Short mmCIF file of C-alpha atoms in Angstrom, two decimals:
data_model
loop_
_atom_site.label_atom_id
_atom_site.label_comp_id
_atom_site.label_asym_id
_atom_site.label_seq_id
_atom_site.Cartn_x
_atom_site.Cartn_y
_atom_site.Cartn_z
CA UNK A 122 96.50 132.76 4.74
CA UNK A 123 93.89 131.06 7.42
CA UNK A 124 90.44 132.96 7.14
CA UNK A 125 87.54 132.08 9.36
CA UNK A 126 83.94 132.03 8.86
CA UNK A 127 81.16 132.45 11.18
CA UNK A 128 77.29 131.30 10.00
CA UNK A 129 74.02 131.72 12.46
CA UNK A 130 71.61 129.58 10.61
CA UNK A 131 68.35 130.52 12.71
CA UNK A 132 64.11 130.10 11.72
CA UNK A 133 63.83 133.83 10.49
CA UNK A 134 67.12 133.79 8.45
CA UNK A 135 70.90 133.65 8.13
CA UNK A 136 73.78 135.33 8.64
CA UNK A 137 77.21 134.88 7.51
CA UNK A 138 80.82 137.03 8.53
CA UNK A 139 84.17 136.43 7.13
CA UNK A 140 87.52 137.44 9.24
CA UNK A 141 90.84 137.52 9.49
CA UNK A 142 92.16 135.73 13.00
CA UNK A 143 92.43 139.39 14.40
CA UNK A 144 88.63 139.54 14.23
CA UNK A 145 89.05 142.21 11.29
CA UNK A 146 85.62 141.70 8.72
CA UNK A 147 86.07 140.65 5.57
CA UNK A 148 82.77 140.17 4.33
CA UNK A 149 79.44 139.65 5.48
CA UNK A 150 76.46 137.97 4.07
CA UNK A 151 72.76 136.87 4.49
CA UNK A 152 70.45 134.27 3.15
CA UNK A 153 67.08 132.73 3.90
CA UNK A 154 65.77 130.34 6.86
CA UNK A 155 68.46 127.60 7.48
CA UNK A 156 66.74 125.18 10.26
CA UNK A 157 66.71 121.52 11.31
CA UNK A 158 62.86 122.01 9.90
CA UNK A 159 63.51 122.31 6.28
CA UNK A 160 65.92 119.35 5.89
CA UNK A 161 68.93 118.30 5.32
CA UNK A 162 69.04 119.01 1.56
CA UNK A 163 67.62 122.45 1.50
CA UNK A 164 69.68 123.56 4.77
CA UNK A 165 73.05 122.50 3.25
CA UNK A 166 72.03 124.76 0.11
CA UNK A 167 71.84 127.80 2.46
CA UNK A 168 74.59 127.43 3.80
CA UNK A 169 76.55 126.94 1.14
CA UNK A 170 74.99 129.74 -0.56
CA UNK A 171 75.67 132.36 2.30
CA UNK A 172 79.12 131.76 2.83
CA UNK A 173 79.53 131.81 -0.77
CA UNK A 174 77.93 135.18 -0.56
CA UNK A 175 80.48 136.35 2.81
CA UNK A 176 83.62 134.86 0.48
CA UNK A 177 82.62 137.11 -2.38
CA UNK A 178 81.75 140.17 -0.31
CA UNK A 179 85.48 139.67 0.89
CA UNK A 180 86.70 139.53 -2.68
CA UNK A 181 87.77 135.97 -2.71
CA UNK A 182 86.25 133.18 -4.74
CA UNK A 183 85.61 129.59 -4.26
CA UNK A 184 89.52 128.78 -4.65
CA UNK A 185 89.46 130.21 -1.41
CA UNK A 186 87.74 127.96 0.43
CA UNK A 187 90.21 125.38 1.38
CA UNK A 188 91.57 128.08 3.32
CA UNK A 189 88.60 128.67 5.59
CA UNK A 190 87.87 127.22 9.57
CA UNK A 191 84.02 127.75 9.91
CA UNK A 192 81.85 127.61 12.95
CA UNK A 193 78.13 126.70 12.56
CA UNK A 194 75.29 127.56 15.15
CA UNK A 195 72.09 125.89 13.52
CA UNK A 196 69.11 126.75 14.79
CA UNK A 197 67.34 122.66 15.73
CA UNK A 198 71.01 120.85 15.56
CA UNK A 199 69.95 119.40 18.34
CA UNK A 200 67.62 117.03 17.14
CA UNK A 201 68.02 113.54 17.78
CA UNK A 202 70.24 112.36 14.58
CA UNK A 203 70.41 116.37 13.55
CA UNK A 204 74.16 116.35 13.92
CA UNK A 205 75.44 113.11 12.99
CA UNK A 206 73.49 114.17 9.78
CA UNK A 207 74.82 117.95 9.29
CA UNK A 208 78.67 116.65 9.98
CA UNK A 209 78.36 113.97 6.94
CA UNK A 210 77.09 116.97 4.84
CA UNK A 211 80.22 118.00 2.25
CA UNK A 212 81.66 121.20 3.01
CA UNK A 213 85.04 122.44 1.22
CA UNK A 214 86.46 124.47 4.40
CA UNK A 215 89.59 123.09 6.35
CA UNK A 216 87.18 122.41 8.89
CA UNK A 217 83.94 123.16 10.08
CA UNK A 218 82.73 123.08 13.94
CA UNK A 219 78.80 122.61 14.46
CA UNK A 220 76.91 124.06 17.54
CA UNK A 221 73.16 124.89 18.33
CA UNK A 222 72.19 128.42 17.60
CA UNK A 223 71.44 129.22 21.37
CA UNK A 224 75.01 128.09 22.17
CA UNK A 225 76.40 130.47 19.14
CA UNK A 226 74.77 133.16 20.94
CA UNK A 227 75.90 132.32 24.32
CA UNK A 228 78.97 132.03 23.06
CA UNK A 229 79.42 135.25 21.42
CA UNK A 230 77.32 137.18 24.43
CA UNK A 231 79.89 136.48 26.89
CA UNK A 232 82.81 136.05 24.58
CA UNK A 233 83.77 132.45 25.80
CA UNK A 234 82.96 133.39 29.42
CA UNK A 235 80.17 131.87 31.93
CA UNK A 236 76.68 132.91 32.02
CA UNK A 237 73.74 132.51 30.14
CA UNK A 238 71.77 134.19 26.96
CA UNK A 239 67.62 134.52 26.44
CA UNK A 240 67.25 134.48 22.76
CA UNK A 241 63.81 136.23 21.98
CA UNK A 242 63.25 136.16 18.35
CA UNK A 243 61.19 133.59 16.06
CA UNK A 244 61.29 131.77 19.03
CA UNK A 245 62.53 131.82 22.52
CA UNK A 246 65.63 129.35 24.17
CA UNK A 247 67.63 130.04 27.43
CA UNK A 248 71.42 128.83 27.44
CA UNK A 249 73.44 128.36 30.16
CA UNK A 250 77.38 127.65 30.95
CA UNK A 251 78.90 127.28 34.33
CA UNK A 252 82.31 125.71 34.20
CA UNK A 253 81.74 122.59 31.30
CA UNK A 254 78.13 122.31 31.95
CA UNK A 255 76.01 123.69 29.48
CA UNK A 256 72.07 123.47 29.62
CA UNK A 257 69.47 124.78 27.66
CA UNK A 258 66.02 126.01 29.09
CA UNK A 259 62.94 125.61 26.63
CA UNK A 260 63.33 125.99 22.45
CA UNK A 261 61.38 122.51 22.31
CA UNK A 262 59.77 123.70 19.05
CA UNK A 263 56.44 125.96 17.74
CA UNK A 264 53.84 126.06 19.07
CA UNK A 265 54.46 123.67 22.16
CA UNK A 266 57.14 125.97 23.11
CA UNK A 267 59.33 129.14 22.38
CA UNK A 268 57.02 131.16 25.15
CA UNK A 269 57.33 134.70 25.04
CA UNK A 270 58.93 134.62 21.16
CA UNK A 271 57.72 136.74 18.04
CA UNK A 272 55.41 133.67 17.06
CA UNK A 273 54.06 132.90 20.49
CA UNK A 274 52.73 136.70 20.07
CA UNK A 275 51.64 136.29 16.65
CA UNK A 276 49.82 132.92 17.66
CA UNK A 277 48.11 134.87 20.48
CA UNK A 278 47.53 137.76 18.16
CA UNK A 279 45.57 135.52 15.35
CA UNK A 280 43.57 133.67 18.32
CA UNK A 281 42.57 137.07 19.76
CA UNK A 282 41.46 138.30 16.57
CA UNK A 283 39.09 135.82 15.31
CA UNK A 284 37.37 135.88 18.41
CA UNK A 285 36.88 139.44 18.16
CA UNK A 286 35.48 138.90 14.75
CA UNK A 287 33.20 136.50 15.95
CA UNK A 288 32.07 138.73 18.31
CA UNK A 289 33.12 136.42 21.25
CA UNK A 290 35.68 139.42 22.14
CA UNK A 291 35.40 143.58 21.62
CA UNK A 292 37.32 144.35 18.86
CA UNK A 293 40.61 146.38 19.05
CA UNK A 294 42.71 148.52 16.90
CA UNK A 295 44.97 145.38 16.99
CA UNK A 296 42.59 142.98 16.43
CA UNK A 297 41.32 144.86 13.57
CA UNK A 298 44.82 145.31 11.97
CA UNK A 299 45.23 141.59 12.01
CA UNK A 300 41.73 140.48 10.51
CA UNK A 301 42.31 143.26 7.68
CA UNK A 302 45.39 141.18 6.60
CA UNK A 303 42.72 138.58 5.43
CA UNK A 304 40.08 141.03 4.55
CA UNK A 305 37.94 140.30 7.55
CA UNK A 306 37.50 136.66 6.49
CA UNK A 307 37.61 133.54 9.02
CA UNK A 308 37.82 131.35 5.96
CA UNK A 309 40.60 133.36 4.48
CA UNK A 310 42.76 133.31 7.77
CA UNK A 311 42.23 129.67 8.54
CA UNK A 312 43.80 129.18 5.47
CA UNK A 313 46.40 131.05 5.90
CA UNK A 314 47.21 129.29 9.53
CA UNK A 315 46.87 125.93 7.78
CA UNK A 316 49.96 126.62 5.69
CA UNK A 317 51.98 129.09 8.17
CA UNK A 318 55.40 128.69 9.92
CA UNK A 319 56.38 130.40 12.53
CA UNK A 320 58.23 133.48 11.03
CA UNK A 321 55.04 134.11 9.45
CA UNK A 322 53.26 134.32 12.82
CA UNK A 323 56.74 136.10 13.91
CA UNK A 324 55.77 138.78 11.25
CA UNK A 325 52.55 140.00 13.54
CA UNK A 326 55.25 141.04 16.42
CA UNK A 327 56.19 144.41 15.59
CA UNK A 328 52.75 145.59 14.65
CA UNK A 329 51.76 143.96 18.50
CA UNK A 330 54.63 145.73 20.02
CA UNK A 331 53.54 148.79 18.46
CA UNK A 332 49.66 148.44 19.63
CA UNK A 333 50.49 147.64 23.02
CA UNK A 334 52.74 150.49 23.25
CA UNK A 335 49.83 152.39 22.18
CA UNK A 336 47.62 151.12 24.96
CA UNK A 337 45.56 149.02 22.84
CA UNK A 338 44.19 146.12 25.24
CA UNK A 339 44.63 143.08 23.39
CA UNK A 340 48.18 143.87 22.56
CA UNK A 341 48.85 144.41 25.64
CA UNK A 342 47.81 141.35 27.73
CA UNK A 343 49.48 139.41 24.71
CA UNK A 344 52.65 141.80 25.78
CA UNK A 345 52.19 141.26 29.64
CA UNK A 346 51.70 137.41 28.79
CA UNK A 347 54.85 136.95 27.02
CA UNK A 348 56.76 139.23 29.60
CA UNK A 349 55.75 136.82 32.60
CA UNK A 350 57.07 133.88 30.82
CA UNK A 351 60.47 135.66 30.00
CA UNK A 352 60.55 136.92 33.30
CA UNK A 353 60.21 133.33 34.86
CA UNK A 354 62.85 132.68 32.47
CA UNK A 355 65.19 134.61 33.86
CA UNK A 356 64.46 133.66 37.15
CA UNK A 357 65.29 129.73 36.23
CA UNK A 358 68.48 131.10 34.76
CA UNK A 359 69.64 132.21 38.10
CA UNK A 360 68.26 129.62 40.05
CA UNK A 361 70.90 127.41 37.86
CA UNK A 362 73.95 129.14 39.21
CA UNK A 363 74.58 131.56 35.98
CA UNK A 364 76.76 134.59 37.08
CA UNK A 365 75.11 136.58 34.66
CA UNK A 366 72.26 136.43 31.87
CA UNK A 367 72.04 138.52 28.18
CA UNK A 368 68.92 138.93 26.34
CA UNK A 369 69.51 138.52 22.56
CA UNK A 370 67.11 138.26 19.80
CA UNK A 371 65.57 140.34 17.68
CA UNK A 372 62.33 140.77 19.85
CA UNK A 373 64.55 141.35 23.10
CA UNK A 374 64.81 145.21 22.80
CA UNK A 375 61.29 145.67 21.73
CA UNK A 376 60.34 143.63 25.15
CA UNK A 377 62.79 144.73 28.23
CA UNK A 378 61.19 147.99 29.06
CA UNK A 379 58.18 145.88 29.81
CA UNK A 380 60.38 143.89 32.39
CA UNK A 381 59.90 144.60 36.26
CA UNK A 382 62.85 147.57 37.13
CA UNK A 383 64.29 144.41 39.46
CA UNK A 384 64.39 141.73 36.85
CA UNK A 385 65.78 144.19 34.55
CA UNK A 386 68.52 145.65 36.72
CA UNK A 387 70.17 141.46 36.53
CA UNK A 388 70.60 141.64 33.09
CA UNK A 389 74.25 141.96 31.38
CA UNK A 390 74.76 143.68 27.86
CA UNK A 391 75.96 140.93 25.20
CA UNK A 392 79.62 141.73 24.56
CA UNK A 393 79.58 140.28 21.15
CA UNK A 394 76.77 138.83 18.93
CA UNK A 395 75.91 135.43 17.62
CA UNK A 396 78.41 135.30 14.63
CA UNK A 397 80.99 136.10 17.57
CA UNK A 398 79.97 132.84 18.90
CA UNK A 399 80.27 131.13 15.63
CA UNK A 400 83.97 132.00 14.63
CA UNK A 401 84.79 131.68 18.59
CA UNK A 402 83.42 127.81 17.51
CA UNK A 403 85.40 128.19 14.56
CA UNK A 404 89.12 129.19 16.57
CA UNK A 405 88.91 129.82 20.25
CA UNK A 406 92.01 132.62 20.12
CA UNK A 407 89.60 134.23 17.58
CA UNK A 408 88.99 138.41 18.94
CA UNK A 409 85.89 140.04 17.90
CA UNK A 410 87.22 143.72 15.77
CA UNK A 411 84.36 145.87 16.53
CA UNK A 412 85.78 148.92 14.84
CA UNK A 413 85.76 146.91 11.13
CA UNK A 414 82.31 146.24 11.29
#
């Protein structure tokens, strides 16, 4: 028996899936954040632990292992170093294939095919394949970049809101929801940012969707903000010869109806999702089984 595992290891969380080479699941899993960020020590102990969890979800056990081709998307891989430093890491699989998260994605989006994926979650990264060139667009890293991602909003969201309780800004529904989080207190909140990653400014995106979907002012120029930037990405995307471009992410559905009718009419739907990518990484003649999932 040859089984093949698939891992996205991304800033929010991961995800694991277990298959057969038909692309029929055997198990699925998910752990904690598994980024270049929380080093090299900690991210081989999530990994580990998820695909333990996707192996026992299958009903195997760790006698099993040996057996297993695994494909790795990991979100900061490509640090300088990163993957020298992930591919001396022990694993006990027959092999195991390492890619960047936005290439996982790409990958599984277009099912091996040319064009390019905007990931809009934690953070935000374009990825790109024409023929054997591959190049990524932004995902240089909180808060420098990841423009129009669920922490770019939250980071807007938190700047907006102590200026409204300073009274350098009228207050909004929004910016009132956020303050309450730290019961109204500047102290408390600067605190709070001293010590905070991005997911944790991620967290403030749904509540911002919601409020700007409400008409609540604040929310939305931090909405229409984030949408310029993902429209210009999209633009660059096509300017680089891509036949086609995917949103993914968990933020992208929450964000396309804000898109212009004409910027949304060039989008694709992603035939297959991240993990796709991975256990395409792990075995190209791997096909995605949509009806076991």
């Amino acid at each position: 028996m040859r089984y093949f595992l698939g891992i996205d290891a991304g800033g929010s969380h991961s995800r694991a899936r277990l298959t057969e080479l038909n692309g029929a699941v055997l198990g699925e899993a998910k752990a904690g954040v598994a980024n270049a960020r929380i080093g090299l020590e900690n991210l081989h102990t999530v990994l580990m632990s998820v695909s333990r969890d996707a192996v026992a979800a299958a009903g195997l056990d760790e006698s099993d292992m040996p057996l297993i081709d695994a494909g790795m998307g990991i979100a900061g891989i490509s640090r300088p170093g990163m993957l020298r430093a992930v591919s001396q890491l022990d694993f006990p699989f027959r092999s195991v294939h390492f890619e960047t998260d936005a290439a996982i994605a790409n990958l599984g989006a277009h099912l091996g095919e040319d064009g390019a994926t905007l990931i809009l979650g934690t953070g935000s990264v374009a990825y790109i394949k024409v023929g054997d060139v591959c190049t990524m667009i932004g995902g240089y890293g909180f808060p420098i970049s990841d423009e129009g991602s669920g922490a770019a909003l939250g980071l807007s969201a938190m700047r907006h809101a102590l200026r409204a309780l300073d009274g350098r800004t009228k207050p909004t529904p929004l910016s009132t929801a956020v303050t309450a989080r730290f019961d109204h207190d500047t102290g408390r909140a600067i605190a709070w940012m001293d010590e905070a990653t991005p997911k944790d400014y991620a967290a403030f995106a749904p509540m911002i969707m919601d409020y700007a979907e409400k008409n609540d002012e604040i929310a939305r120029s931090i909405v229409e903000d984030a949408v310029r930037h993902v429209e210009r990405f999209i633009e660059t995307i096509f300017e680089k010869g891509a036949p086609r471009c995917a949103l993914a992410g968990g933020l992208s559905r929450r964000l396309q109806p804000w898109l212009r009718e004409r910027t949304a009419a060039r989008l694709s739907e992603c035939k297959g999702d991240s993990l796709d990518g991975a256990l395409l990484l792990a075995c190209p003649e791997y096909s995605p089984d949509f009806d076991s999932r």
